[in-house]
Coordinates of C-alpha atoms and ligand atoms in Angstrom, one line a residue:
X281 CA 0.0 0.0 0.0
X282 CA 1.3 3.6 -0.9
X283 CA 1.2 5.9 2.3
X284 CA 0.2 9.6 2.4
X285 CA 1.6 11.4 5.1
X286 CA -0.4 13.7 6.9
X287 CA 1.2 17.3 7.4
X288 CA 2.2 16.1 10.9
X289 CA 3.9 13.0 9.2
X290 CA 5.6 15.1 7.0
X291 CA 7.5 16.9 9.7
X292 CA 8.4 14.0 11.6
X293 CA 9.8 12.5 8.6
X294 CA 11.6 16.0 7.6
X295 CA 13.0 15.7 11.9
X296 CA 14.4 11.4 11.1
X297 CA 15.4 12.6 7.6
X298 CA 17.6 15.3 8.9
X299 CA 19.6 12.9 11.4
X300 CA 20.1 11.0 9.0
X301 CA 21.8 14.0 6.5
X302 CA 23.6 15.2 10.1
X303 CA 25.2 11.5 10.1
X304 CA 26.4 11.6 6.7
X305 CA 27.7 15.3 7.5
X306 CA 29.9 13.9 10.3
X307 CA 31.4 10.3 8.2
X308 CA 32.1 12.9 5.7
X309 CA 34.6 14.8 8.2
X310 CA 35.7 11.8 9.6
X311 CA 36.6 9.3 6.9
X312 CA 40.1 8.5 6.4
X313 CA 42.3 5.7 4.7
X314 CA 43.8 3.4 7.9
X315 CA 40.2 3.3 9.5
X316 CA 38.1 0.4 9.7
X317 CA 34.7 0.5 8.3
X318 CA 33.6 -0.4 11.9
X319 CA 35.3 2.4 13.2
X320 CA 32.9 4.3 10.6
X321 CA 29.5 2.1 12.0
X322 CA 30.3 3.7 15.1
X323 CA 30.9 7.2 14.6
X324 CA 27.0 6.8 12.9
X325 CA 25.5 5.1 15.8
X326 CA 26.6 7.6 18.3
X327 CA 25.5 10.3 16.4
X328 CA 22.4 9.2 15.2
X329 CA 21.8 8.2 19.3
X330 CA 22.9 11.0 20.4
X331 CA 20.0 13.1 17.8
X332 CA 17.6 10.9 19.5
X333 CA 16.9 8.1 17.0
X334 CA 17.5 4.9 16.7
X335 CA 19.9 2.9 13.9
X336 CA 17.0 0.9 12.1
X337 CA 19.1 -1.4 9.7
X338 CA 20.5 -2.6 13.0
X339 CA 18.6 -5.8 13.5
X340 CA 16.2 -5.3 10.7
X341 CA 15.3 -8.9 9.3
X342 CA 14.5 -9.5 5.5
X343 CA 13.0 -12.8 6.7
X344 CA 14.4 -15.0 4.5
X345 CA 15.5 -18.5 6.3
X346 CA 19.2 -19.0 7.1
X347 CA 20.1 -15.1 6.8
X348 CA 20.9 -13.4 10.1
X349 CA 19.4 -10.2 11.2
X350 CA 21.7 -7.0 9.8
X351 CA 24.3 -6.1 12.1
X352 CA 25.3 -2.8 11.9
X353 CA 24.1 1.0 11.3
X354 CA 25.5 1.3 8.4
X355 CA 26.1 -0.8 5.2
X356 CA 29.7 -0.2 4.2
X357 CA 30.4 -1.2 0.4
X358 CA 33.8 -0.8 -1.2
X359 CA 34.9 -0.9 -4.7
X360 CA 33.2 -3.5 -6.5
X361 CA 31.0 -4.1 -3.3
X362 CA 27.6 -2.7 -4.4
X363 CA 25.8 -2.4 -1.3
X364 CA 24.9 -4.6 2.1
X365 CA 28.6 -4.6 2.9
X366 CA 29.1 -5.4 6.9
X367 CA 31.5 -3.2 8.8
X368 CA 33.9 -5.1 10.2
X369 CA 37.2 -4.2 12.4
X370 CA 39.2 -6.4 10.0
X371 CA 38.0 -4.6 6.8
X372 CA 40.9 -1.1 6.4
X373 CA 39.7 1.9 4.4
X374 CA 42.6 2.2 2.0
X375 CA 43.8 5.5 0.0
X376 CA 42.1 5.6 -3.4
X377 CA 39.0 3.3 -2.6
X378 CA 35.2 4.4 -3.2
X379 CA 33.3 3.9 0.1
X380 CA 29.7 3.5 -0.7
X381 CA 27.7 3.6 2.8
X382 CA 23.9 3.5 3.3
X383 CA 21.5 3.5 6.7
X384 CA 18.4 4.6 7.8
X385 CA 17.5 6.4 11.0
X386 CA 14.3 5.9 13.0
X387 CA 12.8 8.1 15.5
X388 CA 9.2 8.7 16.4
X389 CA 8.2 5.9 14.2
X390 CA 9.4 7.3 11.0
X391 CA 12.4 6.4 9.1
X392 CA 14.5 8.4 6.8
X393 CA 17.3 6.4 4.1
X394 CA 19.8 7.9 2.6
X395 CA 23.3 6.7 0.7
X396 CA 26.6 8.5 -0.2
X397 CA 29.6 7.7 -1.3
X398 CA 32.8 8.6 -0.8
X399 CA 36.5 9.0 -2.4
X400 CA 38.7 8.4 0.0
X401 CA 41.9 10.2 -0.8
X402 CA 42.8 10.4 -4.2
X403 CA 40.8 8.2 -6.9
X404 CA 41.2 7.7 -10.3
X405 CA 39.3 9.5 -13.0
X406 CA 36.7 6.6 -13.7
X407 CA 36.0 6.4 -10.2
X408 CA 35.0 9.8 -9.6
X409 CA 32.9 10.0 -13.2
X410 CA 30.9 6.4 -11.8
X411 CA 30.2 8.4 -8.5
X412 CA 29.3 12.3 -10.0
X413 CA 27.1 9.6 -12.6
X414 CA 25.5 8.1 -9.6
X415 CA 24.6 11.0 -8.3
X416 CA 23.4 12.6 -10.8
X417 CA 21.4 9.8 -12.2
X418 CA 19.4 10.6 -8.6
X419 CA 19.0 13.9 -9.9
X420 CA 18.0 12.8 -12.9
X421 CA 15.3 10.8 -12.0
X422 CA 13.8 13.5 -9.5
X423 CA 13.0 15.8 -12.4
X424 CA 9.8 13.4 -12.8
X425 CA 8.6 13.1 -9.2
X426 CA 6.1 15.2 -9.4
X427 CA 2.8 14.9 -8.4
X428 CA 0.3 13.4 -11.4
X429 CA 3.4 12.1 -12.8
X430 CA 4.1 8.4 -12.8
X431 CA 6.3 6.3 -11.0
X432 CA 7.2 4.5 -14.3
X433 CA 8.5 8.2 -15.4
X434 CA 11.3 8.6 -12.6
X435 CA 12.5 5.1 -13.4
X436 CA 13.0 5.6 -16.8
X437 CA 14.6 8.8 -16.4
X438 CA 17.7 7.3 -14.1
X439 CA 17.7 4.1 -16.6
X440 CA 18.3 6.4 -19.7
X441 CA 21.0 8.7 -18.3
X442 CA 22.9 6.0 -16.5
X443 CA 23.4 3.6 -19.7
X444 CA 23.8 6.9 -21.7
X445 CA 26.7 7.1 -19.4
X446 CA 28.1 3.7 -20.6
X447 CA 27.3 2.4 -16.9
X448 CA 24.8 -1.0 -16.0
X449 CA 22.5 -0.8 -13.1
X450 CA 21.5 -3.4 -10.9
X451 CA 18.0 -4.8 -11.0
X452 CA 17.8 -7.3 -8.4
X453 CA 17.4 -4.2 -5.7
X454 CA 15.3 -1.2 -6.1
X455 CA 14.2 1.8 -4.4
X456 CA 11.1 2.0 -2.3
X457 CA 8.2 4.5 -0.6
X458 CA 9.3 4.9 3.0
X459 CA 7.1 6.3 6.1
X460 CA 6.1 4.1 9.5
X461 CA 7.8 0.7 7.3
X462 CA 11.7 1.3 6.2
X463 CA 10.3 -0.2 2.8
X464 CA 6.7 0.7 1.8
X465 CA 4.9 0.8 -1.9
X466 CA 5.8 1.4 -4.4
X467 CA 9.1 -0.4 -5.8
X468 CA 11.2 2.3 -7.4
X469 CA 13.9 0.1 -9.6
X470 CA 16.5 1.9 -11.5
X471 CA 15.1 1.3 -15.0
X472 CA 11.5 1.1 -16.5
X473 CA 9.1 2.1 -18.9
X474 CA 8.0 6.0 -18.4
X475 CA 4.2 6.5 -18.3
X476 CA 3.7 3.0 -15.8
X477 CA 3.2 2.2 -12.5
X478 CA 1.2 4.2 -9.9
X479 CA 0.7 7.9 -9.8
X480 CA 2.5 10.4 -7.5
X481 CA 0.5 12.6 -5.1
X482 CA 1.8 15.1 -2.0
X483 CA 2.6 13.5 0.6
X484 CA 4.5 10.5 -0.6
X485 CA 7.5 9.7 0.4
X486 CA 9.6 8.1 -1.7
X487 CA 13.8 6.4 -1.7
X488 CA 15.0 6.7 -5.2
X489 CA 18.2 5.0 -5.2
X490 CA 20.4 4.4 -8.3
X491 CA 23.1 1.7 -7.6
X492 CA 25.4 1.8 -10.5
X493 CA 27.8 -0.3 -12.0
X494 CA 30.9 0.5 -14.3
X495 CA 31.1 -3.2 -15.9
X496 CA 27.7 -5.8 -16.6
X497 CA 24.9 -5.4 -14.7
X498 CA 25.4 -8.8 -12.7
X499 CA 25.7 -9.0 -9.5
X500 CA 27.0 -12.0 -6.8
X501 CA 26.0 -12.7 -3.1
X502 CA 28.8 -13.2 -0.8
X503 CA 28.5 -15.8 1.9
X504 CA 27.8 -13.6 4.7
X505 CA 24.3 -13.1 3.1
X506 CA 24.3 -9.7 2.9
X507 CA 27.0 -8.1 0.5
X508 CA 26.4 -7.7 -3.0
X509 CA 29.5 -7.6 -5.8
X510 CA 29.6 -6.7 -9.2
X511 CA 30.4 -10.6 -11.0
X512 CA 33.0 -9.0 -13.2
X513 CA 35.4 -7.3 -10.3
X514 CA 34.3 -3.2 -11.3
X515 CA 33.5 -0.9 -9.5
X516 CA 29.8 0.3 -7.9
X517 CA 28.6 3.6 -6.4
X518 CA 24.7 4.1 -4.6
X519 CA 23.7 7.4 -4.3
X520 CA 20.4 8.1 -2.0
X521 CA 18.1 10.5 -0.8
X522 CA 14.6 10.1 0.7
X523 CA 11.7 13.1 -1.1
X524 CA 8.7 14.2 -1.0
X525 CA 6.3 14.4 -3.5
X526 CA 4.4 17.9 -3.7
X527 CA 3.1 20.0 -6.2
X528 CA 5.8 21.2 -7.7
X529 CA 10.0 20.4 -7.3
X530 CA 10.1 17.5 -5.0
X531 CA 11.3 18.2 -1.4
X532 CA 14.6 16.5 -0.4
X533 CA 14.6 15.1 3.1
X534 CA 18.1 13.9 3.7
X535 CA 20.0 16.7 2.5
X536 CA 20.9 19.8 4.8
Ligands
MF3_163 N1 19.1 1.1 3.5 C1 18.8 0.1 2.5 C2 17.9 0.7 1.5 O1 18.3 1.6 0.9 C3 18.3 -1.2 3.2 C4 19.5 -1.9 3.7 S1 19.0 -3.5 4.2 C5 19.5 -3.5 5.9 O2 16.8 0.3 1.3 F1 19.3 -4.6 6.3 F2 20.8 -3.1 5.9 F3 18.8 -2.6 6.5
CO164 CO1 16.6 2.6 0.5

């Protein structure tokens, strides 16, 4: 079911959707080559905490048999990691890598999901066109999400400019609406058919989420459960913000 947020919604979502761009303001500060990516899970728990909401991927349970519940605040994905990554003490942040981290906050029953990511040091040239192509792609997309446009229409739009790019996206994962549930109707995938799918109207509230890949669009599962790789080694970048729908330019949440 697609949620409307009433105007009181709204604000609580704009309050969990700010935590979450204040967390990304302080990884941004703090990343450095040397650290481990759970040294990074931590510096986003405490601050998300001490805001006053909780870390909702922590825990969260997909509810598929034999995977455990997600660990961490954030998902940590490096290189040709594409997302899910799990911070771990033994995984180093080197110079030159792209750090791709996502997590949602959760505070007065509302949830707000956002993704950067990062160069750490210097990066080659590819690496930073994949992540400015990621981004933009977003960007892209959020030209159509407007109200009486379709769903179908935002899709499209972040499909077309990313293979215009020469880049794959993934279809296996997809962005979402987002509200009381960290994933709520509709399904938002990074590629589609403009003029399908539901309708917008104010008051949605809406992930859009391109996850882009330099090389083929396939993707592996690691062991673990959780992380995602691109099958042919290249590199991946996720770019995220949660928006409202209005009636005109879409309001983005998880920016400051
Ligand atoms: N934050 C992810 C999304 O963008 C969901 C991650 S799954 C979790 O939809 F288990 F890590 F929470
Ligand atoms: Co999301």
């Amino acid at each position: 079911m697609v949620t409307i947020k009433s105007k009181k919604e709204i604000e609580l979502m704009r309050e969990v959707c700010k935590i979450v761009a204040l967390t990304y303001q302080e990884l941004e500060q703090k990343i450095k080559p040397g650290m481990t990516t759970l040294e990074l899970d931590q510096i986003a728990e405490n601050k998300m905490r001490s805001l006053g909401a909780i870390p909702a991927e922590k825990g969260y349970d997909i509810g598929i048999r034999g995977v455990p519940p997600y660990p961490a605040t954030l998902c940590v994905s490096i290189n040709d990691e594409v997302i899910h990554g799990i911070p771990s003490k033994n995984k180093i942040i080197k110079e030159g890598d792209i750090v791709s981290i996502d997590t949602v906050a959760l505070k007065n029953g509302f949830h707000g999901d956002a993704a950067r990511t990062f160069i750490v040091g210097k990066a080659s040239k590819e690496a930073e066109r994949l992540i400015q192509v990621t981004k933009q792609a977003f960007f892209e997309g959020i030209k159509y999400a407007k109200a009486g446009n379709r769903i179908g229409d935002v899709c499209h739009a972040i499909g077309e400019y990313v293979h215009s790019q020469g880049y794959s996206v993934i279809r296996e994962f997809q962005g979402h609406g987002i509200g009381k549930e960290m994933h709520e109707d509709p399904g938002i995938p990074n590629y589609g058919k403009a003029g399908r799918g539901i309708r917008l109207e104010p008051g949605m509230t809406l992930a859009v989420e391109p996850m882009v890949i330099q090389g083929k669009p396939n993707i592996l599962e690691l062991d673990d459960g959780w992380t995602i790789v691109t099958e042919d080694g290249s590199l991946s970048a996720h770019y995220e913000n949660t928006i409202l729908i209005t009636e005109k330019e879409p309001e983005i949440l998880t920016i400051l």
